[in-house]
Amino acid sequence: MEIQPISFDIPGIMACQQNRYPMLFIDRVTECVPLKYAKGFKLFTYNEWYFHGYETASPKVWNVVQIEAMSQMFLMTFLSEEKFRGLVAMSNRFDKVQFFRKIIPGERLDLEATLESFGRGVARGKVKGEVNGVLTCSMECTIVIPEFFADFKQSLANNTASKVVSNITAGNVINFGIENVKECLLNKYPWLLLDGATEIQPGKFVKAIKNFTYNEHYFPAHFPGSPSVPGFIQIECCMQSFLLTFLSLDQYKRRETADRLLNNVHLRRKIVPGDTLEMHASLDSFSRGIARGRVESYVNGEQAISLEVTAVVVDELEKFRPKLKG
């Protein structure tokens, strides 16, 4: 017998997953077959809190917000199943995360998530997003339900229990505080997610820190009974530390950037209020406005999130685009 798709409005979505304002990034699930697929959309308005956290004349939807919107639509592929509704799910890994165009206020991101496998509390699949029928973002993801994957936290601890020595060589140990960071990045509250750098060698590497206190605006919503740092916030912390590797160069300070590709994004442990995330960002190459590198991060010496990244300096890249002949 053919299964009839179901739909969810905001109350229905909140009955399935625990994300709440200001961390809920899907507005409607228009079509869903539990344990198979989910389709829906997210509308963007200038009143969104993150539009005001980056100093530019052209506001855009942050790429990590797109990641979170895709993740939440993917959650609906399995949390829409009656027996799983309302359970906590945790991001574990993202691959081939790509961004193809800028999203601006007034646009609608149509999302389609496909569940490729689901067993022992581990869900794997793909998500893509389109604006006006044009592919805008896509990724592969792995998300777990810890309640059904009882060994999740323990397995992570076993894999990362020993202290990890950074492969970044010692550089300039300095007092590079929040005012110095603001001289380099366009980010501002509530979207500036670095507290400073303990080591920095512009054009090569940065060792940055972010302290997490319960006063952060997202903890009450993520989640009321067990506060933790959302995965997309962890990714953004690492992205900002990576940007600092080249935006700390005098000629690139406060230049506008855009993420293009994220790979091998691993979220290895839960980060909670009272933790300090230490990020080690390396710039592997930087040419014609294209920066490639990686970030490894630690909490109390244990591996936390890590990723590989390609980002661009927007106006620098434009200089090298082929010019169309009139």
Short mmCIF file of C-alpha atoms in Angstrom, two decimals:
data_model
loop_
_atom_site.label_atom_id
_atom_site.label_comp_id
_atom_site.label_asym_id
_atom_site.label_seq_id
_atom_site.Cartn_x
_atom_site.Cartn_y
_atom_site.Cartn_z
CA MET A 1 0.00 0.00 0.00
CA GLU A 2 1.33 3.42 -0.94
CA ILE A 3 2.23 5.60 2.05
CA GLN A 4 0.60 9.00 1.99
CA PRO A 5 2.97 11.92 2.73
CA ILE A 6 2.21 14.05 5.77
CA SER A 7 2.97 17.71 6.51
CA PHE A 8 3.95 19.69 9.60
CA ASP A 9 3.45 23.30 10.64
CA ILE A 10 5.53 24.92 13.41
CA PRO A 11 3.71 23.18 16.33
CA GLY A 12 4.07 19.88 14.49
CA ILE A 13 7.78 20.46 13.84
CA MET A 14 8.33 21.32 17.50
CA ALA A 15 6.55 18.11 18.51
CA CYS A 16 9.13 16.18 16.49
CA GLN A 17 12.38 17.99 17.35
CA GLN A 18 13.57 20.02 20.31
CA ASN A 19 14.82 23.12 18.49
CA ARG A 20 13.10 26.32 19.64
CA TYR A 21 13.36 30.07 19.00
CA PRO A 22 15.91 31.43 18.18
CA MET A 23 17.40 28.12 17.03
CA LEU A 24 14.51 26.80 14.89
CA PHE A 25 15.38 27.28 11.21
CA ILE A 26 12.58 25.61 9.26
CA ASP A 27 9.08 27.06 8.85
CA ARG A 28 7.11 24.28 7.22
CA VAL A 29 7.44 20.63 6.24
CA THR A 30 5.24 20.36 3.18
CA GLU A 31 5.75 16.68 2.39
CA CYS A 32 7.21 13.90 4.50
CA VAL A 33 7.29 10.12 4.49
CA PRO A 34 8.84 9.10 7.83
CA LEU A 35 12.10 7.16 7.50
CA LYS A 36 12.31 8.12 3.81
CA TYR A 37 12.31 11.85 3.00
CA ALA A 38 11.16 15.31 4.04
CA LYS A 39 10.56 18.46 1.99
CA GLY A 40 9.84 21.95 3.23
CA PHE A 41 11.15 25.47 3.40
CA LYS A 42 12.66 28.28 5.45
CA LEU A 43 11.67 31.92 4.86
CA PHE A 44 14.18 34.68 5.53
CA THR A 45 13.29 38.13 6.82
CA TYR A 46 15.56 41.02 7.77
CA ASN A 47 14.30 40.72 11.36
CA GLU A 48 16.33 37.53 11.81
CA TRP A 49 18.88 38.13 14.59
CA TYR A 50 21.94 37.00 12.61
CA PHE A 51 21.52 39.52 9.77
CA HIS A 52 22.65 42.25 12.17
CA GLY A 53 25.82 40.52 13.32
CA TYR A 54 28.00 41.23 10.30
CA GLU A 55 29.02 44.72 9.17
CA THR A 56 28.20 44.84 5.49
CA ALA A 57 25.86 46.83 3.28
CA SER A 58 24.54 43.61 1.75
CA PRO A 59 23.07 41.31 4.45
CA LYS A 60 23.16 37.60 3.71
CA VAL A 61 22.19 34.34 5.35
CA TRP A 62 25.22 32.88 7.04
CA ASN A 63 26.32 29.58 5.57
CA VAL A 64 26.26 27.88 8.96
CA VAL A 65 22.59 28.90 9.26
CA GLN A 66 22.02 27.13 5.95
CA ILE A 67 23.78 24.07 7.41
CA GLU A 68 21.49 24.16 10.43
CA ALA A 69 18.37 24.57 8.27
CA MET A 70 19.44 21.56 6.19
CA SER A 71 20.16 19.58 9.37
CA GLN A 72 16.75 20.35 10.83
CA MET A 73 14.97 19.26 7.66
CA PHE A 74 17.02 16.08 7.72
CA LEU A 75 15.92 15.50 11.33
CA MET A 76 12.34 15.40 10.10
CA THR A 77 13.08 12.33 7.96
CA PHE A 78 13.32 10.19 11.10
CA LEU A 79 11.99 12.24 14.04
CA SER A 80 8.66 12.34 12.19
CA GLU A 81 8.34 8.64 12.97
CA GLU A 82 5.91 8.35 15.89
CA LYS A 83 8.22 6.44 18.24
CA PHE A 84 11.09 8.90 17.76
CA ARG A 85 9.20 12.18 18.08
CA GLY A 86 10.61 14.66 20.58
CA LEU A 87 13.92 12.87 21.09
CA VAL A 88 17.21 14.76 21.22
CA ALA A 89 19.40 14.29 18.14
CA MET A 90 23.03 15.38 17.79
CA SER A 91 25.05 16.29 14.71
CA ASN A 92 28.00 13.99 14.24
CA ARG A 93 29.48 14.53 10.78
CA PHE A 94 28.99 16.65 7.65
CA ASP A 95 30.67 16.08 4.28
CA LYS A 96 30.72 17.81 0.91
CA VAL A 97 29.05 20.89 2.36
CA GLN A 98 28.78 23.30 -0.58
CA PHE A 99 27.34 26.78 -1.03
CA PHE A 100 26.53 27.93 -4.55
CA ARG A 101 24.85 31.33 -4.15
CA LYS A 102 24.13 34.02 -1.60
CA ILE A 103 20.74 34.04 0.16
CA ILE A 104 19.33 37.43 1.14
CA PRO A 105 16.37 38.70 3.19
CA GLY A 106 13.06 38.16 1.40
CA GLU A 107 14.06 34.84 -0.16
CA ARG A 108 12.77 31.33 0.51
CA LEU A 109 15.04 28.30 0.82
CA ASP A 110 13.32 25.11 -0.36
CA LEU A 111 14.82 22.05 1.29
CA GLU A 112 14.74 18.37 0.40
CA ALA A 113 16.23 15.75 2.72
CA THR A 114 16.64 12.06 1.94
CA LEU A 115 17.30 9.40 4.57
CA GLU A 116 19.65 6.79 3.10
CA SER A 117 20.13 4.62 6.18
CA PHE A 118 18.93 4.52 9.78
CA GLY A 119 19.98 1.96 12.36
CA ARG A 120 21.03 1.84 16.02
CA GLY A 121 20.22 5.51 16.38
CA VAL A 122 22.47 6.60 13.50
CA ALA A 123 20.90 8.43 10.55
CA ARG A 124 22.75 9.08 7.30
CA GLY A 125 21.58 10.93 4.24
CA LYS A 126 21.70 13.95 1.96
CA VAL A 127 20.08 17.38 1.88
CA LYS A 128 19.88 20.04 -0.78
CA GLY A 129 18.46 23.55 -0.80
CA GLU A 130 17.19 25.67 -3.68
CA VAL A 131 16.10 29.28 -4.11
CA ASN A 132 13.75 29.89 -7.05
CA GLY A 133 14.66 26.49 -8.46
CA VAL A 134 18.41 27.19 -8.40
CA LEU A 135 20.65 24.89 -6.35
CA THR A 136 21.93 26.94 -3.40
CA CYS A 137 23.44 24.54 -0.86
CA SER A 138 23.91 20.81 -0.30
CA MET A 139 25.57 18.37 2.05
CA GLU A 140 25.87 14.80 3.27
CA CYS A 141 25.23 14.30 6.98
CA THR A 142 25.29 11.86 9.86
CA ILE A 143 23.14 12.57 12.92
CA VAL A 144 22.64 10.35 15.96
CA ILE A 145 19.94 9.85 18.58
CA PRO A 146 22.04 9.28 21.72
CA GLU A 147 19.15 7.51 23.50
CA PHE A 148 19.28 4.74 20.89
CA PHE A 149 23.03 4.93 20.41
CA ALA A 150 23.96 4.47 24.05
CA ASP A 151 27.67 4.15 23.40
CA PHE A 152 27.86 7.41 21.41
CA LYS A 153 29.47 9.61 24.07
CA GLN A 154 31.64 6.78 25.39
CA SER A 155 32.95 5.89 21.95
CA LEU A 156 33.88 9.50 21.35
CA ALA A 157 35.63 9.64 24.71
CA ASN A 158 37.57 6.45 23.94
CA ASN A 159 38.68 7.84 20.59
CA THR A 160 39.86 11.12 22.04
CA ALA A 161 40.72 10.42 25.67
CA SER A 162 44.41 11.11 25.37
CA LYS A 163 45.74 14.63 25.20
CA VAL A 164 46.30 15.65 21.61
CA VAL A 165 49.39 17.67 20.79
CA SER A 166 48.75 20.28 18.14
CA ASN A 167 50.84 20.02 14.99
CA ILE A 168 50.93 23.80 14.83
CA THR A 169 54.40 24.94 15.78
CA ALA A 170 54.74 27.50 18.53
CA GLY A 171 54.44 31.01 17.25
CA ASN A 172 53.93 34.42 18.78
CA VAL A 173 52.28 34.08 22.18
CA ILE A 174 50.48 37.39 22.49
CA ASN A 175 47.63 39.27 24.05
CA PHE A 176 45.26 39.35 21.06
CA GLY A 177 41.93 40.20 22.64
CA ILE A 178 38.43 40.96 21.42
CA GLU A 179 39.31 44.47 20.17
CA ASN A 180 42.09 43.01 18.04
CA VAL A 181 39.70 40.41 16.63
CA LYS A 182 37.21 43.19 15.75
CA GLU A 183 39.97 45.00 13.84
CA CYS A 184 40.20 41.94 11.55
CA LEU A 185 36.69 40.49 11.23
CA LEU A 186 33.46 42.16 10.15
CA ASN A 187 31.50 40.11 12.70
CA LYS A 188 29.83 41.82 15.64
CA TYR A 189 27.40 40.83 18.41
CA PRO A 190 25.66 38.41 18.40
CA TRP A 191 27.65 36.86 15.57
CA LEU A 192 31.21 37.40 16.82
CA LEU A 193 32.13 34.02 18.27
CA LEU A 194 35.78 34.42 19.23
CA ASP A 195 37.05 35.83 22.52
CA GLY A 196 40.64 36.27 21.41
CA ALA A 197 43.78 34.53 20.18
CA THR A 198 46.57 33.14 22.33
CA GLU A 199 48.94 32.60 19.41
CA ILE A 200 48.90 34.04 15.92
CA GLN A 201 51.19 34.20 12.92
CA PRO A 202 49.28 36.11 10.21
CA GLY A 203 49.16 34.21 6.93
CA LYS A 204 49.99 30.92 8.65
CA PHE A 205 48.07 29.94 11.76
CA VAL A 206 45.93 31.05 14.68
CA LYS A 207 45.23 29.54 18.07
CA ALA A 208 41.95 31.11 19.24
CA ILE A 209 39.56 30.57 22.14
CA LYS A 210 35.84 30.80 22.76
CA ASN A 211 34.38 30.63 26.30
CA PHE A 212 30.83 29.33 26.66
CA THR A 213 28.69 30.68 29.48
CA TYR A 214 25.05 29.92 30.18
CA ASN A 215 24.25 33.57 29.40
CA GLU A 216 24.70 32.78 25.68
CA HIS A 217 21.31 33.39 24.07
CA TYR A 218 20.99 29.92 22.52
CA PHE A 219 21.41 27.73 25.62
CA PRO A 220 17.82 28.05 26.94
CA ALA A 221 16.53 26.91 23.54
CA HIS A 222 19.18 24.22 22.94
CA PHE A 223 18.05 22.44 25.03
CA PRO A 224 16.06 23.39 28.15
CA GLY A 225 16.84 20.18 30.04
CA SER A 226 20.37 19.64 28.75
CA PRO A 227 22.03 22.82 27.39
CA SER A 228 24.71 22.33 24.76
CA VAL A 229 26.36 24.37 22.02
CA PRO A 230 24.51 23.89 18.69
CA GLY A 231 26.63 22.24 16.02
CA PHE A 232 26.35 25.17 13.63
CA ILE A 233 27.65 27.53 16.34
CA GLN A 234 30.66 25.25 16.82
CA ILE A 235 31.27 25.31 13.06
CA GLU A 236 31.04 29.10 12.97
CA CYS A 237 33.56 29.42 15.84
CA CYS A 238 36.01 27.34 13.83
CA MET A 239 35.28 29.27 10.64
CA GLN A 240 36.01 32.59 12.34
CA SER A 241 39.31 31.28 13.71
CA PHE A 242 40.25 30.16 10.19
CA LEU A 243 39.31 33.53 8.68
CA LEU A 244 41.58 35.17 11.23
CA THR A 245 44.60 33.37 9.72
CA PHE A 246 44.49 35.67 6.69
CA LEU A 247 42.23 38.55 7.74
CA SER A 248 44.91 39.37 10.33
CA LEU A 249 47.18 40.37 7.44
CA ASP A 250 47.15 44.17 7.18
CA GLN A 251 46.01 44.25 3.54
CA TYR A 252 43.05 41.94 4.21
CA LYS A 253 41.68 43.23 7.51
CA ARG A 254 37.88 43.54 7.60
CA ARG A 255 37.46 42.32 4.05
CA GLU A 256 34.24 40.49 3.20
CA THR A 257 34.55 36.72 2.91
CA ALA A 258 32.37 33.79 1.89
CA ASP A 259 32.61 30.06 2.62
CA ARG A 260 32.63 27.85 -0.45
CA LEU A 261 33.26 24.28 0.73
CA LEU A 262 33.45 22.40 4.02
CA ASN A 263 34.67 18.81 4.20
CA ASN A 264 35.21 16.20 6.90
CA VAL A 265 33.29 18.17 9.51
CA HIS A 266 33.42 16.02 12.66
CA LEU A 267 31.58 17.01 15.85
CA ARG A 268 33.23 14.70 18.33
CA ARG A 269 31.92 15.77 21.73
CA LYS A 270 29.17 17.68 23.46
CA ILE A 271 30.15 21.24 24.47
CA VAL A 272 28.30 22.68 27.46
CA PRO A 273 28.22 25.90 29.51
CA GLY A 274 31.49 26.30 31.38
CA ASP A 275 33.61 24.81 28.57
CA THR A 276 36.36 26.63 26.67
CA LEU A 277 36.86 25.72 23.02
CA GLU A 278 40.46 26.08 21.85
CA MET A 279 40.77 26.23 18.06
CA HIS A 280 43.94 25.60 16.06
CA ALA A 281 43.50 26.99 12.55
CA SER A 282 46.07 26.45 9.79
CA LEU A 283 46.18 28.27 6.45
CA ASP A 284 47.49 25.72 3.94
CA SER A 285 47.25 27.94 0.84
CA PHE A 286 46.10 31.45 0.00
CA SER A 287 46.15 32.71 -3.58
CA ARG A 288 43.96 34.97 -5.73
CA GLY A 289 41.56 35.43 -2.84
CA ILE A 290 41.04 31.70 -2.27
CA ALA A 291 42.02 30.35 1.16
CA ARG A 292 42.27 26.67 2.00
CA GLY A 293 43.05 25.13 5.33
CA ARG A 294 41.82 23.23 8.35
CA VAL A 295 40.79 23.69 11.94
CA GLU A 296 41.16 21.33 14.87
CA SER A 297 39.65 22.18 18.22
CA TYR A 298 39.85 20.92 21.78
CA VAL A 299 38.06 21.10 25.12
CA ASN A 300 40.29 20.25 28.06
CA GLY A 301 42.74 18.62 25.66
CA GLU A 302 40.10 16.35 24.11
CA GLN A 303 39.29 16.66 20.42
CA ALA A 304 36.06 18.54 19.74
CA ILE A 305 35.11 19.74 16.25
CA SER A 306 37.41 19.60 13.23
CA LEU A 307 36.94 20.54 9.60
CA GLU A 308 38.57 21.32 6.26
CA VAL A 309 37.55 24.57 4.62
CA THR A 310 37.77 26.62 1.45
CA ALA A 311 36.83 30.30 1.78
CA VAL A 312 37.24 33.34 -0.44
CA VAL A 313 37.86 37.06 -0.11
CA VAL A 314 34.94 38.20 -2.24
CA ASP A 315 36.32 41.32 -3.95
CA GLU A 316 39.78 39.76 -4.35
CA LEU A 317 38.32 36.76 -6.17
CA GLU A 318 36.38 39.07 -8.49
CA LYS A 319 39.66 40.51 -9.81
CA PHE A 320 40.54 37.14 -11.33
CA ARG A 321 37.16 36.17 -12.82
CA PRO A 322 37.19 36.07 -16.64
CA LYS A 323 35.69 39.27 -18.05
CA LEU A 324 32.96 38.88 -20.66
CA LYS A 325 33.68 40.70 -23.91
CA GLY A 326 31.06 43.24 -24.88
#
